[in-house]
Coordinates of C-alpha atoms in Angstrom, one line a residue:
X524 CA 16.7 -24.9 7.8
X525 CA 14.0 -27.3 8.3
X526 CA 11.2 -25.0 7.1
X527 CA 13.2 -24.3 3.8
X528 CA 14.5 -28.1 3.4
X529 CA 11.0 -28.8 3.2
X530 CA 10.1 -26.3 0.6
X531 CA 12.2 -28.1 -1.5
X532 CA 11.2 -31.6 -0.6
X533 CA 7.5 -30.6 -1.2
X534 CA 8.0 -29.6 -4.4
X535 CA 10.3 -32.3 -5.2
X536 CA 7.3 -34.7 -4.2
X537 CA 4.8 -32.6 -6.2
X538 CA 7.0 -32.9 -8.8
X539 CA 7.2 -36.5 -8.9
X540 CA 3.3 -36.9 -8.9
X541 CA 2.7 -35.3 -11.9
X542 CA 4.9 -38.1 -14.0
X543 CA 2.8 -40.8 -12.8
X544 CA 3.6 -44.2 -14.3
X545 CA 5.0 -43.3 -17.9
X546 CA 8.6 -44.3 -19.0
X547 CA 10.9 -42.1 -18.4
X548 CA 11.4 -42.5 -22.5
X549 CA 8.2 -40.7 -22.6
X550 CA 9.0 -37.9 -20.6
X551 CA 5.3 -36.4 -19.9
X552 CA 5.4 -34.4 -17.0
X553 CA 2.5 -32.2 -15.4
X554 CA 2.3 -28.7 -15.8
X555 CA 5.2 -26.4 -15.0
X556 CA 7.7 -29.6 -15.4
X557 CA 10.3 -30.0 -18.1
X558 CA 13.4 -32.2 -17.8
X559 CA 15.3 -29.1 -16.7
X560 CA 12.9 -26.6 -15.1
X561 CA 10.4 -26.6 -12.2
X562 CA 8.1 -23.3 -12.5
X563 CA 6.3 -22.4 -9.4
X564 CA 4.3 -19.0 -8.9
X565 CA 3.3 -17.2 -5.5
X566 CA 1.4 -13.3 -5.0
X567 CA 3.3 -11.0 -2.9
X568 CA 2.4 -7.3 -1.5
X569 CA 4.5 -5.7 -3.2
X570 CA 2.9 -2.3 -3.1
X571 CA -0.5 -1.6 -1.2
X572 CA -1.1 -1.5 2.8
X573 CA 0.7 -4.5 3.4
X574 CA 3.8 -3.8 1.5
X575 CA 6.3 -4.5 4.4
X576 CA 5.5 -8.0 3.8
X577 CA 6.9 -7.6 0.4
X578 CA 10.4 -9.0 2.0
X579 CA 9.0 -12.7 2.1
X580 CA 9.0 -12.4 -1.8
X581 CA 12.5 -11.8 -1.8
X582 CA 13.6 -13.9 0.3
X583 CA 12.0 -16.4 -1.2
X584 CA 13.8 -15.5 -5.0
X585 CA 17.0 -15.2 -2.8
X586 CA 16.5 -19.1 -1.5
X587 CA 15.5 -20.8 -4.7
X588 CA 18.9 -18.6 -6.0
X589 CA 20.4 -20.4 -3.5
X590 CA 19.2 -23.7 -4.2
X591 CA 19.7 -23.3 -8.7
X592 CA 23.6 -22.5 -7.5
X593 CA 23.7 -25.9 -5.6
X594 CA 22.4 -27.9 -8.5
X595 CA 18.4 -27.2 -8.4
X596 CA 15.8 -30.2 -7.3
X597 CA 17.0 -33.5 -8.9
X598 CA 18.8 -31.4 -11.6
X599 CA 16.2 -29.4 -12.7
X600 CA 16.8 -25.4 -11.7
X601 CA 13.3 -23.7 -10.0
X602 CA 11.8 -20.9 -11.8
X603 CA 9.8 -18.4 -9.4
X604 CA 7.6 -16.2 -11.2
X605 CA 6.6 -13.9 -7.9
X606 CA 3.7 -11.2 -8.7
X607 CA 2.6 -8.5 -6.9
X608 CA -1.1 -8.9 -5.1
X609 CA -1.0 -5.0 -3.7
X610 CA -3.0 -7.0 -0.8
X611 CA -6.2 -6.8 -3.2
X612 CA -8.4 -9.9 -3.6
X613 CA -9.3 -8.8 -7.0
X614 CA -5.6 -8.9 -8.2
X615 CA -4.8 -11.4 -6.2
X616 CA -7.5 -13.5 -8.5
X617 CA -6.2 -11.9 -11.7
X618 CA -2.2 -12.6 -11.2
X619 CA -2.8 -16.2 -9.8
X620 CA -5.1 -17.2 -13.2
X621 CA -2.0 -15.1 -14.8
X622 CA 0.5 -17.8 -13.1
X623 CA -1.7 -20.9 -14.2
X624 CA -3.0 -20.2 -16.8
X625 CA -0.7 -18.2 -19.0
X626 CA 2.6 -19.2 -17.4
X627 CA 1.5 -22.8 -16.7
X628 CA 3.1 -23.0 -12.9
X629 CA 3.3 -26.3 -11.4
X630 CA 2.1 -24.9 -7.9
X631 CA 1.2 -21.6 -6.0
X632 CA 3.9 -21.4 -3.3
X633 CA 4.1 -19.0 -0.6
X634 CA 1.7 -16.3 -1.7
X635 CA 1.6 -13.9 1.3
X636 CA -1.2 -12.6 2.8
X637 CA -4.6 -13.9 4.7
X638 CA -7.0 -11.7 2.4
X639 CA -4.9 -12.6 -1.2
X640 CA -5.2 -16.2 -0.1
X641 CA -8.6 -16.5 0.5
X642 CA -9.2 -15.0 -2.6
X643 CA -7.5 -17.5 -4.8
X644 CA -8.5 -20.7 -2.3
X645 CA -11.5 -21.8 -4.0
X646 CA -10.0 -21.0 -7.9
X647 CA -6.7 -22.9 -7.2
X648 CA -8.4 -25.6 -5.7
X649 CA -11.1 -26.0 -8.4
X650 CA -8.2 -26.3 -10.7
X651 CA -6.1 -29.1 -8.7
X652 CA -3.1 -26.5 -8.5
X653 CA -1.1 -27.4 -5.4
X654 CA -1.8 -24.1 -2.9
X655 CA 1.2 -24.8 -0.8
X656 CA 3.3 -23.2 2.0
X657 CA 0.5 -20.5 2.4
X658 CA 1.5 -17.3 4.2
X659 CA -1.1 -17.3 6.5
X660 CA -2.4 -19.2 9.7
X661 CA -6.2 -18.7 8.9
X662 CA -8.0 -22.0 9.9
X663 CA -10.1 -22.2 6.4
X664 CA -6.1 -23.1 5.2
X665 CA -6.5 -26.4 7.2
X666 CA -9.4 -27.5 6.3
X667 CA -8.2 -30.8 4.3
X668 CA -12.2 -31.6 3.3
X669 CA -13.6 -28.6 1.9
X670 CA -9.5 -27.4 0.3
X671 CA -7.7 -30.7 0.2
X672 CA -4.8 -28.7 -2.3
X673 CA -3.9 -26.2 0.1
X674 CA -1.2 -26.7 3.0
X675 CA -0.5 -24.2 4.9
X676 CA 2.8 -22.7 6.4
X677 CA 1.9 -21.3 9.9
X678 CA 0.5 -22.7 13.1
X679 CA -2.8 -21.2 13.1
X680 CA -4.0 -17.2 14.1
X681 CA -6.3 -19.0 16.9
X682 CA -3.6 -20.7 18.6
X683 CA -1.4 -17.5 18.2
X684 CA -4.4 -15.7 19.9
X685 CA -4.8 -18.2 22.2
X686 CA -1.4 -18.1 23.6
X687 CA -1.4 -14.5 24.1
X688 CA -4.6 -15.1 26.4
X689 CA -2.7 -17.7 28.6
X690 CA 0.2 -15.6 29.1
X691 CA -1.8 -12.6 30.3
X692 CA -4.5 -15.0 32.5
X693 CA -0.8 -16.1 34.3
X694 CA 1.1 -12.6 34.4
X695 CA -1.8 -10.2 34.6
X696 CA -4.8 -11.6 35.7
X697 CA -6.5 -8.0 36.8
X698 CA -5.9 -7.0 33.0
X699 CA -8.3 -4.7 31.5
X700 CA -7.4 -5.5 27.5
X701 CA -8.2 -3.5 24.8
X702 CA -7.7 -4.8 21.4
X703 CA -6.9 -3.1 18.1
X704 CA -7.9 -6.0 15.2
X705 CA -7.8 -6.2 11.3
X706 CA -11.5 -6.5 10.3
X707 CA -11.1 -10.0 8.6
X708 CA -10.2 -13.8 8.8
X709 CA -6.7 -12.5 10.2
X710 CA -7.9 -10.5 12.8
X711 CA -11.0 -12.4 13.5
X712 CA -8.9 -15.5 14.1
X713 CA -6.5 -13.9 16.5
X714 CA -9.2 -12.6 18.4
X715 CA -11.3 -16.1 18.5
X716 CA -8.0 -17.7 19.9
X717 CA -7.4 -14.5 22.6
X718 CA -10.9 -14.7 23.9
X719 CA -10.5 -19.0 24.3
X720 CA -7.3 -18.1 26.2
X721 CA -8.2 -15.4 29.2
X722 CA -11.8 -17.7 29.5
X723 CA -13.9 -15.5 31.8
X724 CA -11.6 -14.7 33.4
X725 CA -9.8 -11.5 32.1
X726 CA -12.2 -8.7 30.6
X727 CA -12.1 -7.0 27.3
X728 CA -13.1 -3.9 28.1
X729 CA -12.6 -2.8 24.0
X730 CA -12.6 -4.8 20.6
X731 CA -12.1 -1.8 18.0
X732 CA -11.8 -2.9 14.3
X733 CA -10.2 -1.2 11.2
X734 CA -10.0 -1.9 7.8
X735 CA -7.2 -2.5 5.5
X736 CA -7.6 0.5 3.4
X737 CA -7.9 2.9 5.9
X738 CA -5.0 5.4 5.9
X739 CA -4.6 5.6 10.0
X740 CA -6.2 4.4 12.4
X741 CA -6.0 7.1 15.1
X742 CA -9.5 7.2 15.9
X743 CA -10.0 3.4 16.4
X744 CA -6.4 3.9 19.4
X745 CA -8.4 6.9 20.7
X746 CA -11.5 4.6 21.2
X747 CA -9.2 2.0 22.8
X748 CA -7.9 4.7 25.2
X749 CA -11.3 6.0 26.5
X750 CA -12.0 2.1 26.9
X751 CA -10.2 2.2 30.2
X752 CA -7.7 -0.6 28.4
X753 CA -4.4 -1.0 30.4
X754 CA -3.3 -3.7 28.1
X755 CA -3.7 -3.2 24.3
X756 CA -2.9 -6.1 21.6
X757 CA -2.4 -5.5 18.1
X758 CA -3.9 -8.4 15.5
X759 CA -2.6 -6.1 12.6
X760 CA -0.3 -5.8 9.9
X761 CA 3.3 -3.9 10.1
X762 CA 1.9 -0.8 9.2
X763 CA -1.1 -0.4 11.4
X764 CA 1.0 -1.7 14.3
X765 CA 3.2 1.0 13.4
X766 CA 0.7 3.4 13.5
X767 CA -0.8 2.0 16.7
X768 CA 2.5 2.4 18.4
X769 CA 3.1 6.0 18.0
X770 CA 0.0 7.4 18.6
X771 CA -0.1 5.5 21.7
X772 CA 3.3 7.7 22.5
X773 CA 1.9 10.9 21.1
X774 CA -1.4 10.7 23.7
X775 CA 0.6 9.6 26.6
X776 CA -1.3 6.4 27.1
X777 CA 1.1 3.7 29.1
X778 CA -0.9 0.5 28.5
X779 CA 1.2 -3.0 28.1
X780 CA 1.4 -3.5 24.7
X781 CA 1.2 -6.8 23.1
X782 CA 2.8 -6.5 19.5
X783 CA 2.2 -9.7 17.3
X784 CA 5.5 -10.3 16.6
X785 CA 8.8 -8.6 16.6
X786 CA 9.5 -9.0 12.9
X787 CA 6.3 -6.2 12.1
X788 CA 8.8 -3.5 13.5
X789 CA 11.6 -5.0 11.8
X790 CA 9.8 -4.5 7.9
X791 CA 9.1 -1.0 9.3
X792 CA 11.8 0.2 9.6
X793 CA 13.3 -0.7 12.9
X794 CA 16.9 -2.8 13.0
X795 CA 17.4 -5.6 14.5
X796 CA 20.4 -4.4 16.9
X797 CA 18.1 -1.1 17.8
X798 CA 15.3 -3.3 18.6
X799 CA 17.8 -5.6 21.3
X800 CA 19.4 -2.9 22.5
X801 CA 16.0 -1.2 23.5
X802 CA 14.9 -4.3 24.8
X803 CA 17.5 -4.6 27.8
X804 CA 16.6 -1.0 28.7
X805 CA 13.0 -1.7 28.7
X806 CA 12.4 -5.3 29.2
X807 CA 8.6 -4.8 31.0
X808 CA 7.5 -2.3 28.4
X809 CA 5.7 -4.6 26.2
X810 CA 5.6 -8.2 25.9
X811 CA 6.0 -10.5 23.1
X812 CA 5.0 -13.7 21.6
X813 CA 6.0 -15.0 18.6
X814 CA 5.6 -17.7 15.8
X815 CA 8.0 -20.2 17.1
X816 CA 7.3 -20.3 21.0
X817 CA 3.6 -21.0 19.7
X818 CA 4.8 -23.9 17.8
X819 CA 6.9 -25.2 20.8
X820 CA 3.8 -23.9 23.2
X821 CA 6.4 -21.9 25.0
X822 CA 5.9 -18.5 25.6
X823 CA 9.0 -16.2 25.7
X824 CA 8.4 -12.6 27.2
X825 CA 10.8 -10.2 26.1
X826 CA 10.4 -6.1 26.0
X827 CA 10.6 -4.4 23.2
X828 CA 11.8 -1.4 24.3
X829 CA 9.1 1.3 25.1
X830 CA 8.8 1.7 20.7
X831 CA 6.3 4.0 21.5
X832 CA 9.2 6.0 23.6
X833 CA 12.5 5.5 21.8
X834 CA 12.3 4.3 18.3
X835 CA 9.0 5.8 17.9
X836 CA 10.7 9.4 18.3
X837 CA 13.8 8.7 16.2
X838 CA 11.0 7.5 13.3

């Protein structure tokens, strides 16, 4: 609860800042503020390559639900207007001036996506809208000089990356690694914070980018294959990861996978009790790091099953 608790407190502070030192007789507020109504707008995925990332948009309308039922933010009920960005800077710029300029939002909150945010950084900021709880760990999100209104959400892709690189310097030092990465600030970062990790000490053998509008990327996992790779990471979204996976099945190739997170095969498709129960059965297929041991530097190993065996058939 403490990452949504402060989602409301933020905008509770936010909210207070833009009534400054009137009377309350006065009642001027900032934009997006009434006596009974906080409007706040975000960009989600909702249909493009990065779609399975549409579930953070509901979510989100689910929680602020939650949060109207119990009485809203100082009495006044949240209003999320949540647009769809199809992952595509250009509508990403067009639905944000949509939200602050037609619909008058208070703040951008939680608009999903590395690309759609950097798109909208330098707009939102120009205009002194509060860029808040950003989906993305790119390190231009923390830069407080150059874009002091935007806070991000996540620790950042670097120290993600980073992590990944100690765990294989400790558990497999002789590791050839092969990495599959998305060819922007996303993937960049990852691999920035991988490469500070193993040192020179671990090679990569194979950095093979793709883009976000390509429809597979079967090639670029051949490439990795003919690398010599024995360990493969994905820096990708759901579906490339996805893709990565199976083809990976479908040519044979037994590398250790590194997966980003668990919760990319989750939005594709793949339960939550399927992925634990493949997990015991396979627990040194693949290993996996996530969001929350980076943020308590702990690194938790746990298989996820041989996807590119089990769940990668039944898909």
């Amino acid at each position: 609860m403490t990452r949504t608790f402060g989602l409301t407190a933020a905008i509770a502070a936010i909210v207070l800042s833009t009534i400054g030192s009137v009377s309350a007789a006065e009642k001027k507020y900032g934009p997006g503020v009434t006596d009974t109504e906080i409007k706040v707008g975000q960009t989600v995925p909702y249909s493009g390559p990065a779609s399975a990332f549409s579930s953070y948009g509901r979510l989100m309308a689910g929680y602020f639900e939650m949060v109207n039922a119990s009485g809203g933010i100082n009495g006044r009920k949240v209003t999320l207007i949540s647009l769809d960005n199809a992952f595509s800077p250009p509508k990403a710029i067009e639905q944000t001036r949509k939200l602050v300029e037609d619909d008058g939002v208070l703040a951008d909150v939680g608009t999903v996506g590395t690309t759609p945010n950097v798109a909208i950084q330098k707009y939102l900021n120009g205009a002194k809208v509060p860029h808040i709880f950003i989906s993305a760990g790119g390190r231009r999100f923390a830069d407080r000089q150059g874009f002091p209104w935007s806070v991000p959400m996540y620790p950042g892709f670097e120290m993600e990356g980073k992590t990944f690189g100690q765990y294989i310097l400790k558990n497999k030092p002789d590791a050839k690694v092969g990495v599959l990465y998305q060819n922007d600030d996303y993937g960049k970062d990852f691999l920035v914070g991988l490469k500070a990790g193993l040192g020179d000490k671990v090679k990569i053998v194979a950095e093979v980018a793709y883009e976000i509008t390509e429809p597979t990327i079967d090639s670029q996992i051949v490439r990795l294959k003919d690398s010599g790779a024995d360990s493969l990471l994905y820096f990708s979204t759901p579906k490339f990861t996805a893709q990565g996976l199976r083809k990976v099945k479908e040519m044979g190739w037994t590398p250790l996978q590194f997966p980003r997170k668990s919760d990319q095969l989750r939005q594709n498709g793949i339960g939550a009790g399927r992925f634990r129960e493949c997990a015991r059965h396979h627990h040194d297929a693949v290993h996996q790091t996530g969001r929350r041991s980076c943020l308590g530097r702990r690194r938790r190993g746990e298989g996820i099953c041989r996807v590119h065996e089990e769940v990668g058939a039944e898909r």
